[in-house]
Coordinates of C-alpha atoms in Angstrom, one line a residue:
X1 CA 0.0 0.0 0.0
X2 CA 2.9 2.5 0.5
X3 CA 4.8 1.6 -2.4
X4 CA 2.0 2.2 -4.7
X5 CA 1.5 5.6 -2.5
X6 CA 5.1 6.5 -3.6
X7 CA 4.7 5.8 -7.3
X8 CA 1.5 8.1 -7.9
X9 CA 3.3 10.8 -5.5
X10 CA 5.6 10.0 -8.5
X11 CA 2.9 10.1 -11.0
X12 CA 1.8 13.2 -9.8
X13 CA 3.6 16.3 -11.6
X14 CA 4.5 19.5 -9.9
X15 CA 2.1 22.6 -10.1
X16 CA 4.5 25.4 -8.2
X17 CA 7.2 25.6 -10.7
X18 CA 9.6 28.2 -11.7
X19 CA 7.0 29.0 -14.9
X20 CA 3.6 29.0 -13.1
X21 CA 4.8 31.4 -10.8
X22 CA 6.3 33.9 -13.0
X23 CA 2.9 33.5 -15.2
X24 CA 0.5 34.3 -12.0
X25 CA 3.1 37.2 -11.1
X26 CA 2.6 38.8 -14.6
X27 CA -0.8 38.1 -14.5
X28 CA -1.0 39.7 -10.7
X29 CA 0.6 42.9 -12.3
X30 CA -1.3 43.7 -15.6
X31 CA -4.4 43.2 -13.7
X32 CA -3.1 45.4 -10.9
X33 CA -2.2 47.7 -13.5
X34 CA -6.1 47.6 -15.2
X35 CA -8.2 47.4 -12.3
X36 CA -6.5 50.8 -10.4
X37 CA -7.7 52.5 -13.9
X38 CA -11.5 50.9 -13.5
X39 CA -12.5 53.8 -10.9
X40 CA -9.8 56.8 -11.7
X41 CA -10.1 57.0 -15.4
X42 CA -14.1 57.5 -15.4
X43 CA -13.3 60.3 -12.7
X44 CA -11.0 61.7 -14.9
X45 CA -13.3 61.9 -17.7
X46 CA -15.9 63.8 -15.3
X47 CA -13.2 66.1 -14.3
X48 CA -12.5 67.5 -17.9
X49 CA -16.1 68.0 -18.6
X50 CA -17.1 64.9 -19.8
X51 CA -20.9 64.0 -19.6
X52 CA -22.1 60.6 -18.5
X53 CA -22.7 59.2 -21.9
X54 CA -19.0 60.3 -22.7
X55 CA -18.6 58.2 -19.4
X56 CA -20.1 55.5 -20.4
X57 CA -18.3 55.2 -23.1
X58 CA -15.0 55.0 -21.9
X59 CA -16.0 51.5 -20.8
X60 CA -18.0 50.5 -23.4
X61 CA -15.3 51.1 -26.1
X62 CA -12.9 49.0 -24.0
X63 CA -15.3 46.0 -23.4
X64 CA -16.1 45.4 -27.3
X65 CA -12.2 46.1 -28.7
X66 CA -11.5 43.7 -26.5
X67 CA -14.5 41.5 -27.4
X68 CA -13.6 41.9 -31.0
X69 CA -10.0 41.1 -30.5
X70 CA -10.1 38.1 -28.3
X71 CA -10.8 35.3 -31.2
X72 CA -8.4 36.8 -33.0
X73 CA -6.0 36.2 -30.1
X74 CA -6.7 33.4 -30.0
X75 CA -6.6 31.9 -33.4
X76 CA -2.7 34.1 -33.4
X77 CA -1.0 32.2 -30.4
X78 CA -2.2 28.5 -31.6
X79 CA -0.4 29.6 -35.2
X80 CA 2.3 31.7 -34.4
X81 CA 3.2 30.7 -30.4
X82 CA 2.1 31.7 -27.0
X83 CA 5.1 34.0 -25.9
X84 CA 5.3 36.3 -29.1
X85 CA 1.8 36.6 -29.0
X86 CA 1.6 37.6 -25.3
X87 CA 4.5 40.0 -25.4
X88 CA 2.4 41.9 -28.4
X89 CA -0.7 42.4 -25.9
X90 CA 1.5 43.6 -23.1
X91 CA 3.8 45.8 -25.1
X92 CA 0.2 47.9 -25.9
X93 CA -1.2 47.7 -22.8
X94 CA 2.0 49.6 -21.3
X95 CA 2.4 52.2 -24.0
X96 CA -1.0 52.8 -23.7
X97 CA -1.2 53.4 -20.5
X98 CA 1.6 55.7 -20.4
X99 CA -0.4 57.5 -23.3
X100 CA -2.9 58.6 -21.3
X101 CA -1.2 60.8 -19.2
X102 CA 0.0 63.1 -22.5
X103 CA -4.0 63.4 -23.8
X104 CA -6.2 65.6 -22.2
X105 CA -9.4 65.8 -24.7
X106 CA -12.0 62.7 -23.8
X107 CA -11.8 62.2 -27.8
X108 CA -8.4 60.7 -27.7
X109 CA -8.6 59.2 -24.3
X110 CA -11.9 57.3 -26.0
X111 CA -9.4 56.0 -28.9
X112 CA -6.7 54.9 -26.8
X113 CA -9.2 53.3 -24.8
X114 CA -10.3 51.5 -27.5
X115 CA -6.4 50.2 -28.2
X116 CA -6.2 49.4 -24.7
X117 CA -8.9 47.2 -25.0
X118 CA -7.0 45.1 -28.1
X119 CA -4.0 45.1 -26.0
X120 CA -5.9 43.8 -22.9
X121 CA -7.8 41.3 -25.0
X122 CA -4.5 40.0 -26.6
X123 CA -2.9 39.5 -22.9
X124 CA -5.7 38.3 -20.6
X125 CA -6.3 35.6 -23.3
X126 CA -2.7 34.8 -24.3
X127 CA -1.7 34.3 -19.8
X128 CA -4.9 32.5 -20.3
X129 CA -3.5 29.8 -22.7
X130 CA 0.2 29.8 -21.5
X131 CA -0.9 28.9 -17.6
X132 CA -3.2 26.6 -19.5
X133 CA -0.3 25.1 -20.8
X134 CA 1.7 25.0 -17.7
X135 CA -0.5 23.2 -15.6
X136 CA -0.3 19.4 -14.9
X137 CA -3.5 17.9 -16.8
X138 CA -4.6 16.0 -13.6
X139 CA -4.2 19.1 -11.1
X140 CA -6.3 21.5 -13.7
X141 CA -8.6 22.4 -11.3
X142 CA -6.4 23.3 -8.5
X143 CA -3.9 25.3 -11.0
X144 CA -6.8 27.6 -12.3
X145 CA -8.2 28.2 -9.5
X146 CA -5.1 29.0 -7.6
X147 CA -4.0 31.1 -10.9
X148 CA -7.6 32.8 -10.1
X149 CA -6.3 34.0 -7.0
X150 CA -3.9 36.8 -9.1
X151 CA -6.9 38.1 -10.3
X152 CA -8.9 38.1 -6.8
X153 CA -5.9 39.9 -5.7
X154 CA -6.2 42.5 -8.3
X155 CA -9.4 43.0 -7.8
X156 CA -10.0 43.7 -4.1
X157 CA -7.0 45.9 -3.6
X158 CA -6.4 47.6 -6.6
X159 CA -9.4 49.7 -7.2
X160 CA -8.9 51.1 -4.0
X161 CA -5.8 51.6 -4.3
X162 CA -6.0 53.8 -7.3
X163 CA -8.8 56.0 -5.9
X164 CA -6.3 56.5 -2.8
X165 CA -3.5 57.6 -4.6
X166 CA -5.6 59.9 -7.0
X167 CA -7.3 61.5 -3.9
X168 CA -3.6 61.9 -2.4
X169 CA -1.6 62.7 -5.2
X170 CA -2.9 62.9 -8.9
X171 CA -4.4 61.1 -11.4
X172 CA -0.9 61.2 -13.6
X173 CA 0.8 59.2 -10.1
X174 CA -1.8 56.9 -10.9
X175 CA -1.2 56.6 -14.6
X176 CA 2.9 56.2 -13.3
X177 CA 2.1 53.2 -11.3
X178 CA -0.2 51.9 -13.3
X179 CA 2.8 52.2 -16.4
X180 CA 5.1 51.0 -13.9
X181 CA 3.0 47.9 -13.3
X182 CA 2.3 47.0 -16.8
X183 CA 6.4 47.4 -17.8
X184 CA 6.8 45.0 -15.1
X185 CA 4.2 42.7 -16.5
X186 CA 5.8 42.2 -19.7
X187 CA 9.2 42.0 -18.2
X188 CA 8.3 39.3 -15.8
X189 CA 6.9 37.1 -19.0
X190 CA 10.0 37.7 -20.3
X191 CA 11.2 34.3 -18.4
X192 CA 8.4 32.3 -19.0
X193 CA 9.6 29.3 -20.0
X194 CA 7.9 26.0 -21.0
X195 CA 7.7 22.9 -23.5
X196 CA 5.2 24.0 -26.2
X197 CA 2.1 21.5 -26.2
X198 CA 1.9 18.5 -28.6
X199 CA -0.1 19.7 -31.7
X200 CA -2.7 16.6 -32.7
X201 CA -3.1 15.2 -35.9
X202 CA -4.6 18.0 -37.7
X203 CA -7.5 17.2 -41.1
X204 CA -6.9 17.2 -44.5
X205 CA -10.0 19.1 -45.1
X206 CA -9.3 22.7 -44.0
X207 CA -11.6 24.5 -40.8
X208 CA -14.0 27.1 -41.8
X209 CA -13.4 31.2 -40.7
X210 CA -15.6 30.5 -38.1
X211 CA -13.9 27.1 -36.8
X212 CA -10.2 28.7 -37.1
X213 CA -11.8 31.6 -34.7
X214 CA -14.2 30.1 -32.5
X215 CA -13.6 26.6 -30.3
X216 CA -16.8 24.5 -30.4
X217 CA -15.7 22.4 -27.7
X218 CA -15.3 25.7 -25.4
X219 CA -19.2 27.0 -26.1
X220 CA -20.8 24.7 -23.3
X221 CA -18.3 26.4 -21.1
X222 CA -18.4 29.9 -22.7
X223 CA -22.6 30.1 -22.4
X224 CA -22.5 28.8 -18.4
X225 CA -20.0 32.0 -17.9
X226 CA -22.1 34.2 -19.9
X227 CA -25.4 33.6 -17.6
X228 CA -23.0 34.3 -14.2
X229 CA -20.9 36.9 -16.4
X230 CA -24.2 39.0 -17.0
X231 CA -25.3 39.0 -13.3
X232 CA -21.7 40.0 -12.1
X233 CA -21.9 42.8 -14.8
X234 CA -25.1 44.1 -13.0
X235 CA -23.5 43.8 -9.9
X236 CA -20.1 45.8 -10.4
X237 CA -22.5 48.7 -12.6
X238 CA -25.1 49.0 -10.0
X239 CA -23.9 48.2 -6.6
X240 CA -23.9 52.2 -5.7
X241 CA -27.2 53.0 -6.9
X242 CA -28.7 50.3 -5.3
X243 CA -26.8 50.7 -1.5
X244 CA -28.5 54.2 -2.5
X245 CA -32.5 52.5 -2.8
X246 CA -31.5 50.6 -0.1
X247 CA -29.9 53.0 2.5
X248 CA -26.4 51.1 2.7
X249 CA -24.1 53.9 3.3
X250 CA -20.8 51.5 2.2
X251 CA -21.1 49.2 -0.1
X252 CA -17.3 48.5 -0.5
X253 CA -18.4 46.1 1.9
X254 CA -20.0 43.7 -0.7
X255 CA -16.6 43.6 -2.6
X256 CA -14.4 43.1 0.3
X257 CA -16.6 39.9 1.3
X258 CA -16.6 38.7 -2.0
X259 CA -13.2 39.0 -2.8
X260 CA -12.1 37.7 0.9
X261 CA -14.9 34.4 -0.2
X262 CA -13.2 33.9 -3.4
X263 CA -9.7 33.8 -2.1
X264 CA -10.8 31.1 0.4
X265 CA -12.9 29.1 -1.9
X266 CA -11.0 29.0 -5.5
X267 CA -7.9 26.4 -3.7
X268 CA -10.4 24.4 -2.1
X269 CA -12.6 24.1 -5.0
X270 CA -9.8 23.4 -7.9
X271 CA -9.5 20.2 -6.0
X272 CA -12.3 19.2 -5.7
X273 CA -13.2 19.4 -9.8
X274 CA -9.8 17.5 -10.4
X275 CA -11.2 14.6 -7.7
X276 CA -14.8 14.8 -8.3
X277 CA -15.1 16.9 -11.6
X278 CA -17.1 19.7 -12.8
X279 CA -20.6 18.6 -11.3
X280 CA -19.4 18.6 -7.9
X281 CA -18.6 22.0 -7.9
X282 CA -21.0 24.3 -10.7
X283 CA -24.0 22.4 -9.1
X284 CA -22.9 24.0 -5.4
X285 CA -21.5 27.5 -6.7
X286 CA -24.7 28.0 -9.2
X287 CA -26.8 27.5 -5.6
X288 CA -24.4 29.8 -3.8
X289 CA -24.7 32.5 -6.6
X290 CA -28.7 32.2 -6.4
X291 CA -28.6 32.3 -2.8
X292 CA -26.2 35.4 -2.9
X293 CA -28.3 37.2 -5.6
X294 CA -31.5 36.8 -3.4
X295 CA -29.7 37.6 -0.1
X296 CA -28.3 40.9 -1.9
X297 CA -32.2 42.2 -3.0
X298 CA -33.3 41.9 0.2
X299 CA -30.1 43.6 2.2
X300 CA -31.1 46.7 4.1
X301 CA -28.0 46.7 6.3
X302 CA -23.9 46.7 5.9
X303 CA -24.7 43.0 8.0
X304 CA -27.0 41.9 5.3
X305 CA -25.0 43.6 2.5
X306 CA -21.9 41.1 3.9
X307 CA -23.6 38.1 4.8
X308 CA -25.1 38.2 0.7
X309 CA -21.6 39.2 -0.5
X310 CA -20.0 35.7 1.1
X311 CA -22.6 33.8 -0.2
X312 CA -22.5 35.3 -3.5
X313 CA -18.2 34.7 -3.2
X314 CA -18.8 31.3 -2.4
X315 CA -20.5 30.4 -5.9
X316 CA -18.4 33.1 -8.2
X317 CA -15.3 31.6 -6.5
X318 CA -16.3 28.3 -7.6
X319 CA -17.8 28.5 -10.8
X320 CA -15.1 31.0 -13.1
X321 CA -12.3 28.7 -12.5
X322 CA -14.2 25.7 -12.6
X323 CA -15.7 26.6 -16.0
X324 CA -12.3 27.6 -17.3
X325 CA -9.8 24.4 -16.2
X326 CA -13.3 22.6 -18.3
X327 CA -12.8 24.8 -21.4
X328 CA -9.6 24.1 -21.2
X329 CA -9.9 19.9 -20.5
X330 CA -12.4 19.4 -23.4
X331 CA -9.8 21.6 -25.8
X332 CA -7.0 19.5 -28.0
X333 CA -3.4 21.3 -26.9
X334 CA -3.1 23.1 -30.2
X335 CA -6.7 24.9 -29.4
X336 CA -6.3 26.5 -26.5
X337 CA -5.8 29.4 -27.8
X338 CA -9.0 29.4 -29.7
X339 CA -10.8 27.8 -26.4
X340 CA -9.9 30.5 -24.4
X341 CA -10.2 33.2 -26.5
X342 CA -14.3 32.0 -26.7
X343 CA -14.0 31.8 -23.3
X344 CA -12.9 35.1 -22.3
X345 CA -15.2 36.9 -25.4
X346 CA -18.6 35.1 -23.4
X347 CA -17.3 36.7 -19.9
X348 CA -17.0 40.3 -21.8
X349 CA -19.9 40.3 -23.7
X350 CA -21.7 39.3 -20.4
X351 CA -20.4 41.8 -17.8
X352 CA -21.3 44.0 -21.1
X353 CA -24.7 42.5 -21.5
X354 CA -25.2 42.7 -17.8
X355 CA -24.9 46.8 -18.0
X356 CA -27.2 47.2 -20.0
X357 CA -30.1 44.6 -20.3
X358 CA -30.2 44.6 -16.5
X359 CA -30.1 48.4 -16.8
X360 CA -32.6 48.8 -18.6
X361 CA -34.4 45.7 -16.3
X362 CA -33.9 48.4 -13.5
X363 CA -35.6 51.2 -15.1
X364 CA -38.5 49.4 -15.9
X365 CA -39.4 48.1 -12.5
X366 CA -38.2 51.1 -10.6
X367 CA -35.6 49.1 -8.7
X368 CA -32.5 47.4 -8.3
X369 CA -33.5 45.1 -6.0
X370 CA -36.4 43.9 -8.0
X371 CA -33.3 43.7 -11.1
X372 CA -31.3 41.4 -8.8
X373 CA -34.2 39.2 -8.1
X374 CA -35.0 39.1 -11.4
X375 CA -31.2 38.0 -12.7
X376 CA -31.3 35.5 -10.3
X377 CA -33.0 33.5 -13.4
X378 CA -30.3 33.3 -15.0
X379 CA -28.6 30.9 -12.4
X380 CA -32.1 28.9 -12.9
X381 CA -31.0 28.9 -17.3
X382 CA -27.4 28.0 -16.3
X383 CA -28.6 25.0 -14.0
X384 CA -31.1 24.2 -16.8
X385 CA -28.5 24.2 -19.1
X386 CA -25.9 22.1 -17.6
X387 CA -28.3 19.6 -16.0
X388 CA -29.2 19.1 -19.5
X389 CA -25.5 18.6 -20.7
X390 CA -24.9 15.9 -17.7
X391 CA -28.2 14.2 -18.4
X392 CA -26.8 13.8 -22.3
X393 CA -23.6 12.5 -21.5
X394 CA -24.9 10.2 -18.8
X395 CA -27.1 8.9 -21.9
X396 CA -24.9 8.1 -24.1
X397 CA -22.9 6.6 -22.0
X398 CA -25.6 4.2 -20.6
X399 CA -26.9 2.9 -23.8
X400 CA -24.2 1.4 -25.4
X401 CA -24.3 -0.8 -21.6
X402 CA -28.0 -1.7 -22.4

């Protein structure tokens, strides 16, 4: 019983190497970099006279260039390599950063966003694919999710961060570090090193537009995000105006909890999907999310506002990486770029979609706690969805047996 311990302790490749480290450290710092701009650069825009539409705009124009570029991206670093690919996206993420600070009419600032937006699409999707790359098939789960924790990171700190040094300082110190951050990303992936994956046996017959751009095996995947990527989108857009409605003086609150869930659950969770697989944990998260969703309508109080925002951590925190170790598992090596460039294109277009349907869900019913109520149905489609997904495979799995 020991011996055969030893061997699959043998069997069992490494996750913490030298490459997935320096990976999740590039990836720490170019979303360090892009999430102190989330709350500062708006601000900025209001400060030179910029209406709300203008506003508006300034993440709109970012979400679809990098919606639009992500397939690309995708379809680039499966023909011409991961690293050159990924060196591109960064390069224009850092000069466009620096860019900002030398523009000071919203017309420009709207353009570079736009570029910004290609450059961040290239990136996110190319660290995507190389950490995909990195990471021992059997320990997937665990590798995404603790790859996810970068991004957590990012996220809880980061935005705060840049609000406290533009209140302090200036928004061109923020613009610095944020430059300073991005430079560092792309020198950091400098040393990124790693056997390239084992191309299959590719067809005669050659792969339509749409095949070469798109990954069919990622779209089961890519739709589950895009119903939790919609209801996430209505929550980062409308968080304020609804601690507003509902007299919650500090609603930084719901983001702290979350993010503080999140870290807690992705480690614990990646292992599990690796054990048990993907059923043991989007079942779970998708009740989590509902439960948070609901929790969140009804919240009155900071107490409330937390006790919905660990709820709603614990299913987020499951079900992203979850969903993207599965893209990535049902993907042949040579199309992961394409898999996660659908991947990361349904989690755009749904924090996208999530702004405005929801939006305009919220103006209808005269309330944003009727609008989380009512996006709680999506978590209903996605369970609807995948139960139907198991319930095939189990199928056609049983009938051969009968």
């Amino acid at each position: 019983m020991k011996s055969l311990s030893e061997n699959e302790q043998k069997k069992r490749k490494p996750l913490w190497t030298k490459a997935f480290l320096v990976t999740s450290l590039s990836n720490l710092l170019l979303f360090f970099s892009f999430q102190m701009l989330i709350p500062t650069i708006p601000t900025h825009i209001s400060q030179l006279g910029g209406d709300d539409f203008q506003v508006g705009l300034v993440i709109g124009i970012f979400t679809i260039s990098s919606l639009l570029t992500r397939p690309f991206a995708g379809r680039a670093l499966d023909l011409l390599g991961r690293k050159h690919v990924l060196l591109v996206g960064l390069t224009i993420c850092a000069l466009t950063i620096a860019g900002y600070s030398y523009m000071a009419v919203i017309t420009l600032i709207l353009a570079a966003r736009f570029v910004h937006g290609i450059g961040w699409g290239i990136s996110t999707t190319s660290l995507g694919t190389v950490i995909a790359d990195i990471i021992p098939p059997e320990r997937r789960g665990e590798g995404m999710g603790y790859y996810g924790l970068s991004n957590t990171f990012a996220m809880a700190l980061a935005p705060l961060t840049g609000l406290w040094i533009m209140q302090t300082y200036s928004f061109h110190r923020v613009l610095l570090i944020s430059t300073l951050l991005a430079v560092l990303s792309l020198f950091s992936s400098l040393f990124i090193s790693y056997a390239k994956p084992v191309p299959v046996e590719k067809s005669v017959q050659k792969p339509k537009l749409i095949d070469r751009l798109w990954e069919r095996t990622a779209l089961l995947p890519s739709i589950l995000l895009l119903c939790t990527a919609i209801c996430y989108g209505g929550i980062v857009t409308f968080i304020t105006l609804f601690g507003l409605e509902a007299g919650i003086s500090n609603v930084g609150w719901f983001f702290l909890c979350n993010a503080s869930m999140v870290l807690i659950v992705r480690p614990i969770t990646g292992v599990l999907f690796d054990r048990k697989g993907p059923e043991w944990v989007l079942l779970p998260g998708a009740l989590f999310t509902i439960t948070g969703l609901l929790l969140l309508s009804y919240a009155h109080t900071e107490l409330s506002l937390a006790i919905a925002a660990l709820c709603y951590g614990i299913g987020f925190g499951s079900i992203q990486p979850a969903l993207q170790a599965w893209t990535i598992a049902r993907a042949a090596p040579d199309r992961r770029g394409a898999a996660n460039g659908t991947f990361f294109s349904a989690n755009d277009l749904g924090i996208g979609l999530g702004a405005m349907v929801l939006g305009a869900l919220a103006n209808l019913s005269g309330s944003y706690a009727l609008m989380y109520r009512f996006s709680s149905v999506l978590i209903i489609v996605f369970l609807l969805i995948y139960g139907w997904s198991f319930w095939h495979v189990w199928r056609s799995v049983q009938l051969p047996q009968r």
